PDB file of C-alpha atoms in Angstrom:
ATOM      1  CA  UNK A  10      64.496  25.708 -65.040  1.00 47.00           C
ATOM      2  CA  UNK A  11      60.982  24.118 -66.641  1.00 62.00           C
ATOM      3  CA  UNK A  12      59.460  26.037 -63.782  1.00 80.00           C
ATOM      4  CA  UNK A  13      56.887  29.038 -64.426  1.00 93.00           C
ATOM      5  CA  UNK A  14      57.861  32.307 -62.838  1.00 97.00           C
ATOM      6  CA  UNK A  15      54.584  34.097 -63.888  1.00 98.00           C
ATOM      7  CA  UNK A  16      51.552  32.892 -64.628  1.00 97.00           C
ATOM      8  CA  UNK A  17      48.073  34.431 -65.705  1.00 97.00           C
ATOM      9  CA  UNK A  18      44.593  32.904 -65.942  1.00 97.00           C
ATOM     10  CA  UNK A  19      42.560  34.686 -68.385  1.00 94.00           C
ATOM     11  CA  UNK A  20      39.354  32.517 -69.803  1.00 93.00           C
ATOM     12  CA  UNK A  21      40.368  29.241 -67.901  1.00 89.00           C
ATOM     13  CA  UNK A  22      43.620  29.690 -70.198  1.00 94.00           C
ATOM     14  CA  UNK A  23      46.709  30.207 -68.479  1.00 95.00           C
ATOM     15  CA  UNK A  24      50.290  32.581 -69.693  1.00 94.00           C
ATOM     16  CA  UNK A  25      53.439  31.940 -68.451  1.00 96.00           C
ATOM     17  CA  UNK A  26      56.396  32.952 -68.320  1.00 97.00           C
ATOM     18  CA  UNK A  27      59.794  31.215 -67.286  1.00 96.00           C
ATOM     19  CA  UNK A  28      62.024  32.805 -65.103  1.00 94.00           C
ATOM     20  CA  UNK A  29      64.990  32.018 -67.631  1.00 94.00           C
ATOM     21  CA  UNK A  30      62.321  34.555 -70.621  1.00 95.00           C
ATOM     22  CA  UNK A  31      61.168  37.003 -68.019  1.00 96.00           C
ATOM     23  CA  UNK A  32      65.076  37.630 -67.114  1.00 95.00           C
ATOM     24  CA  UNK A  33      65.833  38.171 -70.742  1.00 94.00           C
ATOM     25  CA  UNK A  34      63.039  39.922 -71.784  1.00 95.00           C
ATOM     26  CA  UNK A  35      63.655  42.088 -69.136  1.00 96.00           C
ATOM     27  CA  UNK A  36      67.598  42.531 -69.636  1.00 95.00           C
ATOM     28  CA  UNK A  37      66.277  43.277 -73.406  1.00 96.00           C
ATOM     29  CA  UNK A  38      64.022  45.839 -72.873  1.00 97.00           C
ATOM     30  CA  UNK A  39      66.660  47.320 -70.828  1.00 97.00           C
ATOM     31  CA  UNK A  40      68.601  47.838 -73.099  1.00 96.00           C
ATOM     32  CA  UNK A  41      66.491  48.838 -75.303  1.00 96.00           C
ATOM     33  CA  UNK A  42      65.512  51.598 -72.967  1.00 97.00           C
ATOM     34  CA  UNK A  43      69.213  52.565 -72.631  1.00 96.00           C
ATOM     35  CA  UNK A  44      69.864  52.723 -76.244  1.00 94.00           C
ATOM     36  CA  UNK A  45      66.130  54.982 -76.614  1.00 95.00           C
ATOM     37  CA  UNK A  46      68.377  57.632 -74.384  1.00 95.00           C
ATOM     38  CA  UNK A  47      66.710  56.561 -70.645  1.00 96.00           C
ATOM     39  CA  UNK A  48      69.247  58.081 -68.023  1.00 95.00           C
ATOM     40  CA  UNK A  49      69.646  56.830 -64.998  1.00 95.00           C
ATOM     41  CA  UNK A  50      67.501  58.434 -62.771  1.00 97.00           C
ATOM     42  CA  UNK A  51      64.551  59.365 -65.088  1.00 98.00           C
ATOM     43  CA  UNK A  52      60.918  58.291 -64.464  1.00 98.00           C
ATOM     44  CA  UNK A  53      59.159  56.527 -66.344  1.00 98.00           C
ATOM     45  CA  UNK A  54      55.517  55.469 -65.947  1.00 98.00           C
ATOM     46  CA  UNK A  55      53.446  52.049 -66.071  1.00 98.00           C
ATOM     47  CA  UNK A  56      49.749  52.726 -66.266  1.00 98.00           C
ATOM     48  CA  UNK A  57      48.384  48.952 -66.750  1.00 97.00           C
ATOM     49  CA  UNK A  58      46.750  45.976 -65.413  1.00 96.00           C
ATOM     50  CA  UNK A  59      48.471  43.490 -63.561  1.00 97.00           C
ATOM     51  CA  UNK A  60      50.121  40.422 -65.651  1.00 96.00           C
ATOM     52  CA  UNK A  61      53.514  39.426 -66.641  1.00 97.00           C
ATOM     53  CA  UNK A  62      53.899  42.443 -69.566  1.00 97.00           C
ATOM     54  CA  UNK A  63      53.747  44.954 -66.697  1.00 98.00           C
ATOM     55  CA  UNK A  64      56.580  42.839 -64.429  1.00 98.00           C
ATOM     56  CA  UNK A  65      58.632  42.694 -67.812  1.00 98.00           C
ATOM     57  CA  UNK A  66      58.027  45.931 -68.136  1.00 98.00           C
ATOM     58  CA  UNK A  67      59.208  46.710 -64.117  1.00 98.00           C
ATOM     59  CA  UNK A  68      62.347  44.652 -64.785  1.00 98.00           C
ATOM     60  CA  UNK A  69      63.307  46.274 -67.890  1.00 97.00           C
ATOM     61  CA  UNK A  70      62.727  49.987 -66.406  1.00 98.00           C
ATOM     62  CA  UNK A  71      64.718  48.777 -63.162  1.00 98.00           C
ATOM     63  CA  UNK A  72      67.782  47.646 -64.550  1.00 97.00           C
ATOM     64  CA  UNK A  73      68.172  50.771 -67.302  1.00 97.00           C
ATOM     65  CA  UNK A  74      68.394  52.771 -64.141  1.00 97.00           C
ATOM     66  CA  UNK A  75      64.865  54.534 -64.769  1.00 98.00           C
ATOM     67  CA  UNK A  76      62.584  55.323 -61.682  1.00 98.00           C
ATOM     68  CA  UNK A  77      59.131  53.254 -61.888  1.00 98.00           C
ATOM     69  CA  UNK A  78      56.386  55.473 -61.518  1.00 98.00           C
ATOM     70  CA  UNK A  79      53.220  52.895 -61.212  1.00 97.00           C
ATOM     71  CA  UNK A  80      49.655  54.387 -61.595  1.00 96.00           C
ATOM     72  CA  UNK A  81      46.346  52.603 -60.391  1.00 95.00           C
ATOM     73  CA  UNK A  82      44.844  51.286 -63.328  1.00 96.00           C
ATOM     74  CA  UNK A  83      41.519  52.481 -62.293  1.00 94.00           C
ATOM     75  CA  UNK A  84      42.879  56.297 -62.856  1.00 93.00           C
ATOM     76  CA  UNK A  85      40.420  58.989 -63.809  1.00 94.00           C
ATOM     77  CA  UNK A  86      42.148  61.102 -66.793  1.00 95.00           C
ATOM     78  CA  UNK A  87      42.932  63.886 -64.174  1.00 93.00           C
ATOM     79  CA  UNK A  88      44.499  61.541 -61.870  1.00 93.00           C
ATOM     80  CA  UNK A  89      46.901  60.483 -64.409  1.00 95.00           C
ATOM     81  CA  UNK A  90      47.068  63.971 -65.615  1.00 95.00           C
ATOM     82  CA  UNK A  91      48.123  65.585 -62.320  1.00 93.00           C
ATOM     83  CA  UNK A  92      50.506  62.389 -61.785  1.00 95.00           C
ATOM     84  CA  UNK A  93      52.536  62.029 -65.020  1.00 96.00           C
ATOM     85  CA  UNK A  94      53.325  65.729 -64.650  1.00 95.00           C
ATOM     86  CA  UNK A  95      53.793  66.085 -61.237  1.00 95.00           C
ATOM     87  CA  UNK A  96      56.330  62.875 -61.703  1.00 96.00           C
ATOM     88  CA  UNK A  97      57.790  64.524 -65.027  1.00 96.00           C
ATOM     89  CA  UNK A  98      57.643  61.539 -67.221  1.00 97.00           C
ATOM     90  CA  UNK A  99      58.434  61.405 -70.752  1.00 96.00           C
ATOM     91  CA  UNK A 100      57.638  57.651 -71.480  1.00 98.00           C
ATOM     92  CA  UNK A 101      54.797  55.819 -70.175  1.00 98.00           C
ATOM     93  CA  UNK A 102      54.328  52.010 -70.667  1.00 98.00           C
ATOM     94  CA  UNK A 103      50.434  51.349 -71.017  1.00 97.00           C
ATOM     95  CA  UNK A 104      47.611  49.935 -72.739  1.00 96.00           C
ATOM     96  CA  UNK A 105      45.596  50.299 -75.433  1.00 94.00           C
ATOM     97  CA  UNK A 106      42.821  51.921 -73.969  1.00 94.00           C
ATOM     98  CA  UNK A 107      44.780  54.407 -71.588  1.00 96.00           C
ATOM     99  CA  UNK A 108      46.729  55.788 -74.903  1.00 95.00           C
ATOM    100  CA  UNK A 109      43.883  59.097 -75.386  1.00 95.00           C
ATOM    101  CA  UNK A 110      44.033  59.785 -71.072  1.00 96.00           C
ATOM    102  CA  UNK A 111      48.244  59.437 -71.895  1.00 96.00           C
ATOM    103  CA  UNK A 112      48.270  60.986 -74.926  1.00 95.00           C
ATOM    104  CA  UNK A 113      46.221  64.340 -73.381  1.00 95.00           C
ATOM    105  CA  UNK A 114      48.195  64.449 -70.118  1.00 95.00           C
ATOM    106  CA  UNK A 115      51.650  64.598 -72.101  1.00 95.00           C
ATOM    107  CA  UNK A 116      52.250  65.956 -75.221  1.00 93.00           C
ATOM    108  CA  UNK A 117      54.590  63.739 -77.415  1.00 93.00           C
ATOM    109  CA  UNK A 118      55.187  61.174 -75.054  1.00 94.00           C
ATOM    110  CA  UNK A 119      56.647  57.351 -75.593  1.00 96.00           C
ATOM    111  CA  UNK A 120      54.067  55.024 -75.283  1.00 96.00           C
ATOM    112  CA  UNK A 121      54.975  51.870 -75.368  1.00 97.00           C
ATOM    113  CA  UNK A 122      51.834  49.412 -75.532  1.00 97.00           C
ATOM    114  CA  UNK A 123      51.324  46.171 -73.445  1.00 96.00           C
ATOM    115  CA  UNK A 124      48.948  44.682 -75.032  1.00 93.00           C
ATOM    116  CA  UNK A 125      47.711  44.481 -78.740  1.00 80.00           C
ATOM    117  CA  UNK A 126      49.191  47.544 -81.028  1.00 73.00           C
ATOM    118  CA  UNK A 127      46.671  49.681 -82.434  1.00 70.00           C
ATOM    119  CA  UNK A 128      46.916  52.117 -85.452  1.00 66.00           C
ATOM    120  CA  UNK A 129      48.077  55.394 -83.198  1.00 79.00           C
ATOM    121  CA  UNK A 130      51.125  57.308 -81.544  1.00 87.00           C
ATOM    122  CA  UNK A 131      52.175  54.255 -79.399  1.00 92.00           C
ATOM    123  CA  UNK A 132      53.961  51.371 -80.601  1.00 92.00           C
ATOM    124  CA  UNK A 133      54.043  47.770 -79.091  1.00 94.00           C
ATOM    125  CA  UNK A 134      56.944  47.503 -75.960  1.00 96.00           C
ATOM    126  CA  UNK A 135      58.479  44.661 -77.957  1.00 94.00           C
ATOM    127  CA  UNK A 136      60.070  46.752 -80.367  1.00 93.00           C
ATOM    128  CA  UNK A 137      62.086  47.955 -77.901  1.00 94.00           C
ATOM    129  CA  UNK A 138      63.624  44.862 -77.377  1.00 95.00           C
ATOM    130  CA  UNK A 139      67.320  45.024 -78.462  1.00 93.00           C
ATOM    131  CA  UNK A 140      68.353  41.600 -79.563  1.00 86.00           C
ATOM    132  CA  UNK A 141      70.274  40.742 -76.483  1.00 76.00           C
ATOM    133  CA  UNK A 142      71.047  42.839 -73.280  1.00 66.00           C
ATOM    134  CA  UNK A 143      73.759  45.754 -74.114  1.00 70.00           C
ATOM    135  CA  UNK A 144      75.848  47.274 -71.574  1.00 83.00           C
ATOM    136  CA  UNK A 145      73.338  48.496 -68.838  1.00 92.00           C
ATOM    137  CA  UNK A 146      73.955  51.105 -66.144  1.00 93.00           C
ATOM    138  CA  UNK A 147      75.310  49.849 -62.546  1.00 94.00           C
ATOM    139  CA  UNK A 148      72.842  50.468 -59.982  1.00 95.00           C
ATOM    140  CA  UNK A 149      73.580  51.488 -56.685  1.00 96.00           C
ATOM    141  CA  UNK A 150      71.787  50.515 -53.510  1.00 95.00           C
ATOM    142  CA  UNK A 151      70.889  54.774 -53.078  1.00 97.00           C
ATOM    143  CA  UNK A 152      69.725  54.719 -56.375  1.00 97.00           C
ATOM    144  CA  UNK A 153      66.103  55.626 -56.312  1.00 97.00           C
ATOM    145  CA  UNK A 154      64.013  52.390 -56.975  1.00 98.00           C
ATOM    146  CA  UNK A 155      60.205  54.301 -57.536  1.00 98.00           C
ATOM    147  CA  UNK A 156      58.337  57.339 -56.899  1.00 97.00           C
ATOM    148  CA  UNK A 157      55.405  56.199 -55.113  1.00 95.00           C
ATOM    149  CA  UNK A 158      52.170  58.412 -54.738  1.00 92.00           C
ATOM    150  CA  UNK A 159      49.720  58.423 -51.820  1.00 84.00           C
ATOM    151  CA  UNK A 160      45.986  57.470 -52.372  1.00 74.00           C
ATOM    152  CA  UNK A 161      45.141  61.369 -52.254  1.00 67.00           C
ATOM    153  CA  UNK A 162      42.285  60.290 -49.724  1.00 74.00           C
ATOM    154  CA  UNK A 163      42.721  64.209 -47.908  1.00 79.00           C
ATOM    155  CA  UNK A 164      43.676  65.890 -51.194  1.00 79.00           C
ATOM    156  CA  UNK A 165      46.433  65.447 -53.688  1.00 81.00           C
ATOM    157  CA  UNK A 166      48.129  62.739 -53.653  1.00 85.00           C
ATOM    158  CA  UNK A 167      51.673  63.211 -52.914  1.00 89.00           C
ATOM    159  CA  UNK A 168      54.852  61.306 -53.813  1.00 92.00           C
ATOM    160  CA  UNK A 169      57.675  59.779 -52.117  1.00 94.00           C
ATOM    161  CA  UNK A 170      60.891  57.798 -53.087  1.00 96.00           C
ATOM    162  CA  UNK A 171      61.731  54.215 -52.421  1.00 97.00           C
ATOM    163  CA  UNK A 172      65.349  53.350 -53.002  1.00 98.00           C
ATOM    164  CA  UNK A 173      66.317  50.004 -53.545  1.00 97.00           C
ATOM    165  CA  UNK A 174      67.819  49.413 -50.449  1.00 97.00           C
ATOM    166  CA  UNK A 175      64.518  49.887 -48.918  1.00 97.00           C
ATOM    167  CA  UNK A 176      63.083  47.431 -50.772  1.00 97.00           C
ATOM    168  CA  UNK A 177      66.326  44.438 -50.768  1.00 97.00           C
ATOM    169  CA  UNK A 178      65.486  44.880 -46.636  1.00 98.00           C
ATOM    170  CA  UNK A 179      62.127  44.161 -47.080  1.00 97.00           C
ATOM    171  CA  UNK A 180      62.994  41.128 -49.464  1.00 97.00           C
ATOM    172  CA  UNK A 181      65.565  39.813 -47.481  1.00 97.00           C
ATOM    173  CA  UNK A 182      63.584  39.829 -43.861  1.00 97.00           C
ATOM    174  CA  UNK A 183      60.548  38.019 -45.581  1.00 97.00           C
ATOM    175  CA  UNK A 184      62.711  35.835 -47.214  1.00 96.00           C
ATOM    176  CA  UNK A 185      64.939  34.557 -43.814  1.00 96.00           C
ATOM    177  CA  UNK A 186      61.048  33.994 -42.407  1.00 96.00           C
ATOM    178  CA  UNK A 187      60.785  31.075 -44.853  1.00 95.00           C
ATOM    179  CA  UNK A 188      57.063  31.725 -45.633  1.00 93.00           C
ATOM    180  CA  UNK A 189      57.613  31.603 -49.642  1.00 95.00           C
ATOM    181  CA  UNK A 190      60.039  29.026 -51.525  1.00 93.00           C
ATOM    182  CA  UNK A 191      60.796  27.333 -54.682  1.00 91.00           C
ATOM    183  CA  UNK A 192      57.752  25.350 -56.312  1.00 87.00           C
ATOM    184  CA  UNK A 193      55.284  27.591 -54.415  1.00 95.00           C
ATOM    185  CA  UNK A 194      52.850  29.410 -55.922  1.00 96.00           C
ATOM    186  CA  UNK A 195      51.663  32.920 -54.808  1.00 97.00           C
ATOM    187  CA  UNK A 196      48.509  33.787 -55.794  1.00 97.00           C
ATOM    188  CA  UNK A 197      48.557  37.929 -56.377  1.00 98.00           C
ATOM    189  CA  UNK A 198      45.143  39.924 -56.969  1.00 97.00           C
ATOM    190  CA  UNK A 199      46.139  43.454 -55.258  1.00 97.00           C
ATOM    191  CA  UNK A 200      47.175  45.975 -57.851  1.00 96.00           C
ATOM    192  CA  UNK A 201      50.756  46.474 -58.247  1.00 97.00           C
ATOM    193  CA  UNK A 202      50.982  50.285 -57.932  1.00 95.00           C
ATOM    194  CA  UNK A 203      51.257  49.331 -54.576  1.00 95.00           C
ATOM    195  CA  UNK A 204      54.425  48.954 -52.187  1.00 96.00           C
ATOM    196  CA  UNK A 205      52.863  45.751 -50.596  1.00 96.00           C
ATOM    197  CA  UNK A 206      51.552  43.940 -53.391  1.00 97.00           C
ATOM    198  CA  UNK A 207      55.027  44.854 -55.548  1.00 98.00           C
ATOM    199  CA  UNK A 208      57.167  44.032 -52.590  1.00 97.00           C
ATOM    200  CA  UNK A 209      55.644  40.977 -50.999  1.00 97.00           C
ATOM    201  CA  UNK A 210      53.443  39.809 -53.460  1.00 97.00           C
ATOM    202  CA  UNK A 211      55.926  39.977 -56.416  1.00 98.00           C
ATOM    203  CA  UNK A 212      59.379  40.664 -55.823  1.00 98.00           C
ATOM    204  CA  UNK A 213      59.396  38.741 -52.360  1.00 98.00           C
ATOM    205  CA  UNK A 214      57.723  35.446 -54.370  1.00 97.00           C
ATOM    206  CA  UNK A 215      60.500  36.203 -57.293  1.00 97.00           C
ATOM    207  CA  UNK A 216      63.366  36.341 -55.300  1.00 96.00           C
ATOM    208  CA  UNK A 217      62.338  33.240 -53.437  1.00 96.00           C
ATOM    209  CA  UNK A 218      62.167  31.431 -56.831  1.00 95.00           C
ATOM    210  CA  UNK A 219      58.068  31.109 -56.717  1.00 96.00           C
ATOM    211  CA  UNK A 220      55.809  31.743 -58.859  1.00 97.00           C
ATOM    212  CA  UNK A 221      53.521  34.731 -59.221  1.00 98.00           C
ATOM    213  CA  UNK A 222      49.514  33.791 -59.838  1.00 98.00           C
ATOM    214  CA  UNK A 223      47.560  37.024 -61.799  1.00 98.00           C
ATOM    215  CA  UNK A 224      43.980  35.777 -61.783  1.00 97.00           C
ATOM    216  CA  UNK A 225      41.580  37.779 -64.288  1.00 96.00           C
ATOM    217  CA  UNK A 226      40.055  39.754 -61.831  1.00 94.00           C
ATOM    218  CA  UNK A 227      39.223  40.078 -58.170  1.00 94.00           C
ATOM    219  CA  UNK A 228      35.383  38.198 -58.505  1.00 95.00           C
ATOM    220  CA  UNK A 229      34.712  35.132 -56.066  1.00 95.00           C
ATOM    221  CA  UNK A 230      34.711  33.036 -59.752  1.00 95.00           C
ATOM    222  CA  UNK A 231      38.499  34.135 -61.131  1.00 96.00           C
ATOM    223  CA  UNK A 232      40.040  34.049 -57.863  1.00 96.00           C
ATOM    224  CA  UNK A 233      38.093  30.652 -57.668  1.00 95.00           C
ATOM    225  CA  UNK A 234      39.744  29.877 -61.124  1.00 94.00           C
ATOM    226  CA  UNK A 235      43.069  31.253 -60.388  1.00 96.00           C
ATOM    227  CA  UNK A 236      43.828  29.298 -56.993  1.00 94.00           C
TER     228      UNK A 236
END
């Protein structure tokens, strides 16, 4: 239970976060999604670094029934642009400095910030948090899980939907493999708007009852620091 399910390394400091916190913060954001007016079925965007605010964030969206929509970090403004509207989202969890690219792509959207709140039109994701997990949605194995986006290497990118069936059959094959257990420690660099890095490299780790490694960036000296 003393176990760390996440864990970042920023500075030569490391965040974590239990598994026992990350399940309620993510039950309570739920909720707190639910009782904003999310419907099952509606996207809803994360356009943010890796670390354990954007799994909370995953969790929460997941089990209010919303569709994660996961954008690359790196986005130019009309990248996210052409995605949030393409997707049809309404509520976006991001960071401070993505709020003007948000912000011009959608007019009156939710933003919900990850990190530090700044004077603005988003507010910090943790006053969503109800003060313990309502009555959330049940979730069927058709339900659809995320709207994932090609890299647009030949033009547009263009979507697709996993459902989480798709993604419990991935889990459960790498699990029976017994490559990843309890006490281990996978170290995850790849960005998570990714099916790999989301699948194997987080949920896959999660489910197993690992823990997940951020490191501060992809350089020989954080990965160095991180492992």
């Amino acid at each position: 239970a003393l176990e760390p399910a996440l864990v970042a390394v920023h500075d030569g400091k490391l965040k974590s976060v239990g598994a026992a916190e990350l399940a309620d913060r993510a039950a309570r954001l739920a909720a707190g999604l639910v009782n904003a007016g999310l419907r099952p079925g509606e996207p809803v965007a994360l356009f943010a670094p890796n670390g354990p605010e954007w799994v909370i964030a995953r969790l929460g969206i997941a089990l209010a029934g919303g569709v994660g929509v996961a954008i690359d970090d790196t986005s130019t403004d009309r990248e996210v642009e052409v995605l949030l509207r393409d997707a049809g989202c309404r509520r976006v969890f991001t960071v401070a400095a993505h709020v003007p690219a948000v912000a011009k792509a959608i007019d009156g959207a939710d933003m919900y910030l990850l990190d530090d709140a700044e004077d603005g039109p988003a507010r910090p994701y943790t006053a969503l948090l109800s003060e313990k997990g309502g009555n959330l949605p049940v979730i069927s194995r058709d339900a659809p899980a995320a709207l994932i986006y090609t890299s647009g290497t030949t033009g547009t990118p263009k979507s697709f939907v996993l459902r989480w069936h798709h993604i419990a059959a991935n889990v459960a094959a790498l699990i029976a493999t017994g490559l990843v257990g309890r006490r281990d420690r996978a170290l995850l660099p790849l960005p998570l708007n990714h099916v790999y890095p989301f699948v194997v490299g987080l949920l896959t780790p999660l489910s197993a009852g690992a823990a997940v490694i951020f490191p501060q960036s992809v350089s020989a000296s954080h990965m160095g620091a991180a492992l």
